[in-house]
mmCIF file of C-alpha atoms in Angstrom:
data_model
loop_
_atom_site.group_PDB
_atom_site.id
_atom_site.type_symbol
_atom_site.label_atom_id
_atom_site.label_comp_id
_atom_site.label_asym_id
_atom_site.label_seq_id
_atom_site.Cartn_x
_atom_site.Cartn_y
_atom_site.Cartn_z
ATOM 1 C CA UNK A 395 63.414 154.663 239.884
ATOM 2 C CA UNK A 396 63.653 150.921 239.866
ATOM 3 C CA UNK A 397 62.619 148.779 236.936
ATOM 4 C CA UNK A 398 62.606 145.100 236.014
ATOM 5 C CA UNK A 399 62.505 143.908 232.435
ATOM 6 C CA UNK A 400 61.607 140.393 231.371
ATOM 7 C CA UNK A 401 61.914 140.604 227.616
ATOM 8 C CA UNK A 402 60.578 137.113 226.962
ATOM 9 C CA UNK A 403 56.807 137.171 227.083
ATOM 10 C CA UNK A 404 56.319 133.500 226.286
ATOM 11 C CA UNK A 405 58.629 130.530 225.904
ATOM 12 C CA UNK A 406 57.636 127.073 224.757
ATOM 13 C CA UNK A 407 59.939 124.069 225.103
ATOM 14 C CA UNK A 408 59.726 120.323 224.923
ATOM 15 C CA UNK A 409 60.180 118.307 228.070
ATOM 16 C CA UNK A 410 63.816 117.677 229.065
ATOM 17 C CA UNK A 411 65.071 120.750 227.281
ATOM 18 C CA UNK A 412 66.974 123.359 229.264
ATOM 19 C CA UNK A 413 65.465 126.821 229.336
ATOM 20 C CA UNK A 414 66.740 130.198 230.556
ATOM 21 C CA UNK A 415 64.470 133.020 231.621
ATOM 22 C CA UNK A 416 66.047 136.452 231.372
ATOM 23 C CA UNK A 417 65.740 139.280 233.871
ATOM 24 C CA UNK A 418 67.376 142.693 233.644
ATOM 25 C CA UNK A 419 66.961 145.264 236.393
ATOM 26 C CA UNK A 420 67.616 148.942 237.007
ATOM 27 C CA UNK A 421 68.233 150.566 240.348
ATOM 28 C CA UNK A 422 70.263 153.435 241.754
ATOM 29 C CA UNK A 423 70.664 151.787 245.128
ATOM 30 C CA UNK A 424 73.754 149.839 246.092
ATOM 31 C CA UNK A 425 71.760 147.648 248.467
ATOM 32 C CA UNK A 426 68.917 145.749 246.890
ATOM 33 C CA UNK A 427 67.364 142.319 246.644
ATOM 34 C CA UNK A 428 66.350 140.250 243.657
ATOM 35 C CA UNK A 429 63.660 137.600 243.641
ATOM 36 C CA UNK A 430 62.090 135.019 241.416
ATOM 37 C CA UNK A 431 58.501 133.894 241.903
ATOM 38 C CA UNK A 432 56.562 131.147 240.152
ATOM 39 C CA UNK A 433 52.855 131.471 239.429
ATOM 40 C CA UNK A 434 51.343 128.094 238.512
ATOM 41 C CA UNK A 435 47.864 127.860 236.958
ATOM 42 C CA UNK A 436 46.345 127.817 240.456
ATOM 43 C CA UNK A 437 47.294 131.493 240.742
ATOM 44 C CA UNK A 438 49.351 131.889 243.888
ATOM 45 C CA UNK A 439 52.846 133.344 243.769
ATOM 46 C CA UNK A 440 55.433 130.873 244.995
ATOM 47 C CA UNK A 441 58.754 132.197 246.236
ATOM 48 C CA UNK A 442 61.765 130.583 244.542
ATOM 49 C CA UNK A 443 64.835 132.575 245.501
ATOM 50 C CA UNK A 444 66.165 135.815 247.000
ATOM 51 C CA UNK A 445 69.623 137.289 246.405
ATOM 52 C CA UNK A 446 71.074 140.430 247.892
ATOM 53 C CA UNK A 447 73.246 142.808 245.925
ATOM 54 C CA UNK A 448 76.389 141.896 247.817
ATOM 55 C CA UNK A 449 76.222 138.221 246.990
ATOM 56 C CA UNK A 450 76.994 137.474 243.367
ATOM 57 C CA UNK A 451 77.468 133.784 243.843
ATOM 58 C CA UNK A 452 75.419 131.716 241.506
ATOM 59 C CA UNK A 453 73.007 129.334 243.120
ATOM 60 C CA UNK A 454 71.779 125.882 242.224
ATOM 61 C CA UNK A 455 68.777 124.156 243.715
ATOM 62 C CA UNK A 456 68.020 120.855 242.079
ATOM 63 C CA UNK A 457 67.122 121.551 238.455
ATOM 64 C CA UNK A 458 66.986 125.294 239.085
ATOM 65 C CA UNK A 459 69.944 127.637 238.874
ATOM 66 C CA UNK A 460 70.354 131.386 238.979
ATOM 67 C CA UNK A 461 73.049 133.560 237.448
ATOM 68 C CA UNK A 462 73.439 136.976 239.077
ATOM 69 C CA UNK A 463 75.722 139.401 237.237
ATOM 70 C CA UNK A 464 75.943 142.956 238.546
ATOM 71 C CA UNK A 465 78.084 144.017 235.594
ATOM 72 C CA UNK A 466 75.144 143.476 233.255
ATOM 73 C CA UNK A 467 72.382 144.047 235.847
ATOM 74 C CA UNK A 468 70.979 140.636 235.137
ATOM 75 C CA UNK A 469 69.552 137.847 237.245
ATOM 76 C CA UNK A 470 68.761 134.987 234.915
ATOM 77 C CA UNK A 471 67.016 131.763 235.833
ATOM 78 C CA UNK A 472 67.729 128.416 234.195
ATOM 79 C CA UNK A 473 65.676 125.258 234.455
ATOM 80 C CA UNK A 474 67.596 122.146 233.488
ATOM 81 C CA UNK A 475 65.780 119.159 232.034
ATOM 82 C CA UNK A 476 62.425 120.922 232.107
ATOM 83 C CA UNK A 477 59.283 119.073 233.102
ATOM 84 C CA UNK A 478 55.615 119.640 232.362
ATOM 85 C CA UNK A 479 55.096 120.698 235.999
ATOM 86 C CA UNK A 480 57.426 123.628 235.389
ATOM 87 C CA UNK A 481 54.777 125.218 233.185
ATOM 88 C CA UNK A 482 53.880 128.507 234.856
ATOM 89 C CA UNK A 483 54.387 132.246 234.726
ATOM 90 C CA UNK A 484 57.700 133.256 236.239
ATOM 91 C CA UNK A 485 58.222 136.707 237.698
ATOM 92 C CA UNK A 486 61.465 138.446 238.479
ATOM 93 C CA UNK A 487 61.275 141.174 241.122
ATOM 94 C CA UNK A 488 63.470 143.808 242.756
ATOM 95 C CA UNK A 489 63.331 145.369 246.194
ATOM 96 C CA UNK A 490 65.455 148.256 247.350
ATOM 97 C CA UNK A 491 66.504 148.427 250.967
ATOM 98 C CA UNK A 492 64.272 150.914 252.771
ATOM 99 C CA UNK A 493 65.870 154.038 254.191
ATOM 100 C CA UNK A 494 64.078 153.295 257.415
ATOM 101 C CA UNK A 495 61.538 150.776 258.571
ATOM 102 C CA UNK A 496 60.667 147.573 256.794
ATOM 103 C CA UNK A 497 59.034 148.539 253.507
ATOM 104 C CA UNK A 498 60.581 146.131 251.050
ATOM 105 C CA UNK A 499 58.009 146.721 248.363
ATOM 106 C CA UNK A 500 58.619 144.709 245.234
ATOM 107 C CA UNK A 501 58.904 145.938 241.677
ATOM 108 C CA UNK A 502 57.973 143.141 239.306
ATOM 109 C CA UNK A 503 58.727 142.394 235.704
ATOM 110 C CA UNK A 504 55.831 141.531 233.403
ATOM 111 C CA UNK A 505 56.478 137.830 233.751
ATOM 112 C CA UNK A 506 57.424 135.077 231.326
ATOM 113 C CA UNK A 507 54.914 132.360 230.501
ATOM 114 C CA UNK A 508 56.775 129.077 230.243
ATOM 115 C CA UNK A 509 55.026 126.159 228.604
ATOM 116 C CA UNK A 510 56.705 122.775 228.764
ATOM 117 C CA UNK A 511 55.200 120.323 226.312
ATOM 118 C CA UNK A 512 55.394 116.555 226.774
ATOM 119 C CA UNK B 877 51.265 126.823 259.666
ATOM 120 C CA UNK B 878 48.562 128.446 257.544
ATOM 121 C CA UNK B 879 49.679 130.602 254.662
ATOM 122 C CA UNK B 880 48.302 133.933 253.543
ATOM 123 C CA UNK B 881 44.624 133.653 252.716
ATOM 124 C CA UNK B 882 42.449 135.952 250.657
ATOM 125 C CA UNK B 883 38.713 136.210 250.299
ATOM 126 C CA UNK B 884 36.887 136.059 247.986
ATOM 127 C CA UNK B 885 38.848 134.215 245.334
ATOM 128 C CA UNK B 886 36.761 135.822 242.626
ATOM 129 C CA UNK B 887 34.366 138.740 242.597
ATOM 130 C CA UNK B 888 32.209 139.990 239.741
ATOM 131 C CA UNK B 889 30.498 143.325 240.258
ATOM 132 C CA UNK B 890 28.998 146.085 238.184
ATOM 133 C CA UNK B 891 30.511 149.471 237.678
ATOM 134 C CA UNK B 892 29.572 151.767 240.526
ATOM 135 C CA UNK B 893 29.202 149.031 243.117
ATOM 136 C CA UNK B 894 31.380 148.547 246.172
ATOM 137 C CA UNK B 895 33.622 145.564 246.812
ATOM 138 C CA UNK B 896 35.691 144.662 249.861
ATOM 139 C CA UNK B 897 38.620 142.286 249.606
ATOM 140 C CA UNK B 898 40.054 140.623 252.663
ATOM 141 C CA UNK B 899 43.537 139.346 253.446
ATOM 142 C CA UNK B 900 44.610 137.262 256.421
ATOM 143 C CA UNK B 901 48.397 137.286 256.742
ATOM 144 C CA UNK B 902 50.512 134.612 258.329
ATOM 145 C CA UNK B 903 50.139 134.825 262.084
ATOM 146 C CA UNK B 904 52.824 136.994 263.638
ATOM 147 C CA UNK B 905 53.780 138.779 260.440
ATOM 148 C CA UNK B 906 53.875 142.503 261.098
ATOM 149 C CA UNK B 907 54.289 143.527 257.471
ATOM 150 C CA UNK B 908 51.396 143.315 255.054
ATOM 151 C CA UNK B 909 51.450 144.382 251.415
ATOM 152 C CA UNK B 910 48.785 144.768 248.747
ATOM 153 C CA UNK B 911 49.633 144.436 245.052
ATOM 154 C CA UNK B 912 47.552 144.435 241.898
ATOM 155 C CA UNK B 913 47.979 142.968 238.450
ATOM 156 C CA UNK B 914 45.893 144.503 235.731
ATOM 157 C CA UNK B 915 45.518 142.351 232.615
ATOM 158 C CA UNK B 916 48.733 142.130 230.617
ATOM 159 C CA UNK B 917 50.690 144.408 232.896
ATOM 160 C CA UNK B 918 53.115 144.074 235.774
ATOM 161 C CA UNK B 919 52.165 143.260 239.319
ATOM 162 C CA UNK B 920 52.214 146.659 240.980
ATOM 163 C CA UNK B 921 52.612 147.654 244.608
ATOM 164 C CA UNK B 922 49.625 149.372 246.210
ATOM 165 C CA UNK B 923 50.468 149.841 249.871
ATOM 166 C CA UNK B 924 52.299 148.564 252.918
ATOM 167 C CA UNK B 925 51.243 148.166 256.548
ATOM 168 C CA UNK B 926 53.353 147.597 259.610
ATOM 169 C CA UNK B 927 50.922 146.206 262.114
ATOM 170 C CA UNK B 928 47.918 148.555 261.908
ATOM 171 C CA UNK B 929 49.867 151.517 260.577
ATOM 172 C CA UNK B 930 50.031 152.450 256.881
ATOM 173 C CA UNK B 931 53.684 153.022 255.998
ATOM 174 C CA UNK B 932 53.475 153.607 252.282
ATOM 175 C CA UNK B 933 50.359 154.267 250.201
ATOM 176 C CA UNK B 934 52.233 155.548 247.173
ATOM 177 C CA UNK B 935 50.828 152.875 244.888
ATOM 178 C CA UNK B 936 47.139 153.436 245.596
ATOM 179 C CA UNK B 937 45.526 154.505 242.307
ATOM 180 C CA UNK B 938 43.084 157.061 243.685
ATOM 181 C CA UNK B 939 40.781 157.834 246.584
ATOM 182 C CA UNK B 940 38.263 155.209 245.548
ATOM 183 C CA UNK B 941 40.559 152.695 247.227
ATOM 184 C CA UNK B 942 40.647 152.400 251.005
ATOM 185 C CA UNK B 943 42.755 149.913 252.917
ATOM 186 C CA UNK B 944 42.583 149.141 256.595
ATOM 187 C CA UNK B 945 44.250 146.756 258.979
ATOM 188 C CA UNK B 946 42.311 146.734 262.184
ATOM 189 C CA UNK B 947 44.268 145.583 265.200
ATOM 190 C CA UNK B 948 47.225 144.727 263.030
ATOM 191 C CA UNK B 949 45.781 141.391 261.994
ATOM 192 C CA UNK B 950 43.720 140.973 258.838
ATOM 193 C CA UNK B 951 43.426 143.697 256.234
ATOM 194 C CA UNK B 952 40.644 144.851 253.959
ATOM 195 C CA UNK B 953 40.817 146.716 250.682
ATOM 196 C CA UNK B 954 37.624 148.470 249.679
ATOM 197 C CA UNK B 955 36.931 149.829 246.228
ATOM 198 C CA UNK B 956 34.081 152.333 246.144
ATOM 199 C CA UNK B 957 32.716 152.960 243.583
ATOM 200 C CA UNK B 958 34.329 150.368 241.331
ATOM 201 C CA UNK B 959 35.290 151.318 237.768
ATOM 202 C CA UNK B 960 36.033 149.101 234.767
ATOM 203 C CA UNK B 961 39.778 149.752 235.011
ATOM 204 C CA UNK B 962 39.841 148.305 238.540
ATOM 205 C CA UNK B 963 39.520 144.806 237.117
ATOM 206 C CA UNK B 964 42.511 142.642 237.821
ATOM 207 C CA UNK B 965 44.016 140.302 240.373
ATOM 208 C CA UNK B 966 44.683 141.706 243.826
ATOM 209 C CA UNK B 967 47.428 140.006 245.775
ATOM 210 C CA UNK B 968 48.225 140.265 249.437
ATOM 211 C CA UNK B 969 51.600 139.353 250.918
ATOM 212 C CA UNK B 970 53.027 139.279 254.407
ATOM 213 C CA UNK B 971 56.518 139.175 255.844
ATOM 214 C CA UNK B 972 57.835 138.756 259.364
ATOM 215 C CA UNK B 973 59.796 141.903 260.125
ATOM 216 C CA UNK B 974 62.626 144.250 259.430
ATOM 217 C CA UNK B 975 65.355 141.697 258.929
ATOM 218 C CA UNK B 976 63.409 139.233 256.838
ATOM 219 C CA UNK B 977 62.095 140.644 253.615
ATOM 220 C CA UNK B 978 60.787 137.428 252.105
ATOM 221 C CA UNK B 979 57.179 138.037 251.203
ATOM 222 C CA UNK B 980 54.663 135.215 251.300
ATOM 223 C CA UNK B 981 51.827 135.733 248.856
ATOM 224 C CA UNK B 982 48.211 134.763 249.010
ATOM 225 C CA UNK B 983 46.372 133.211 246.056
ATOM 226 C CA UNK B 984 44.923 136.547 244.982
ATOM 227 C CA UNK B 985 41.401 137.831 244.418
ATOM 228 C CA UNK B 986 40.307 138.159 240.827
ATOM 229 C CA UNK B 987 38.076 141.222 240.523
ATOM 230 C CA UNK B 988 35.951 141.705 237.438
ATOM 231 C CA UNK B 989 34.071 144.970 237.034
ATOM 232 C CA UNK B 990 31.386 144.899 234.321
#
C-alpha cells in the first residue's frame, strides 16, 4: 500500500526566511510519481511539480526547489526568501503507475499549513 | 482554456437529504477523478472515469454515493441519503490521457451535512 507522510502540520515563518516542507513516502512500486500541490485560501489545488521515480535530479523553479532522495524516500520542498503570498496549505502526493490503463490516482499527505508573516 | 469547474461551491443540507455535485472537466480530458477531504484528514481518492466508463470505484465509501459521467463529458456525484460524516470538500480533477498524468483540480465543493 502506498502512503505519504507530511509530519509538519503547521509552520509559521517571517517573510524572507527560507522554509522546507518535508514529505516522506512509501510504495512497493519501482515506477511512481511524486507531486506537490498548493492550496491557497481560495481553495483550489494548484499543481507545482511532478517527478518520476527514475529522475532524482533536484529541481529549482524561481524561489522553489525540490529535493528528491530515493534512499530516504523523501521529496522535500524548499521555499527560499518566503513571501506572504506563499501562505497556503501544501500537499505532497504519490501516484503509482497503473498496471494497465490510465488510473493515476493520487495518495495525498495530510498537508502542511504554511503561514508567512510580514 | 477553461479549467475544471465544480458546482455548487458550497452546499448545506440536512441529514437524510440528497445532494448532487457536478464537475466539468477540461475539454478533451478523458480522465476524470473525484476526491474528498474530510475535516482534518487527507484528501482521499473516490473514483476514476475514463470517458464515460468507471475504471476504479475502490474509494467510494458506500452505496449511498453514486457517480456518473454521461457521454464522457461532465460528471455528477450524488449522495443519497446524506449523513453527517459525508461533510467535507469534494474535489474533481481531470487529466488528458494515458501518457500525461498531471491532474488539474477544480476549486472543490464544500458539503456540510447538518
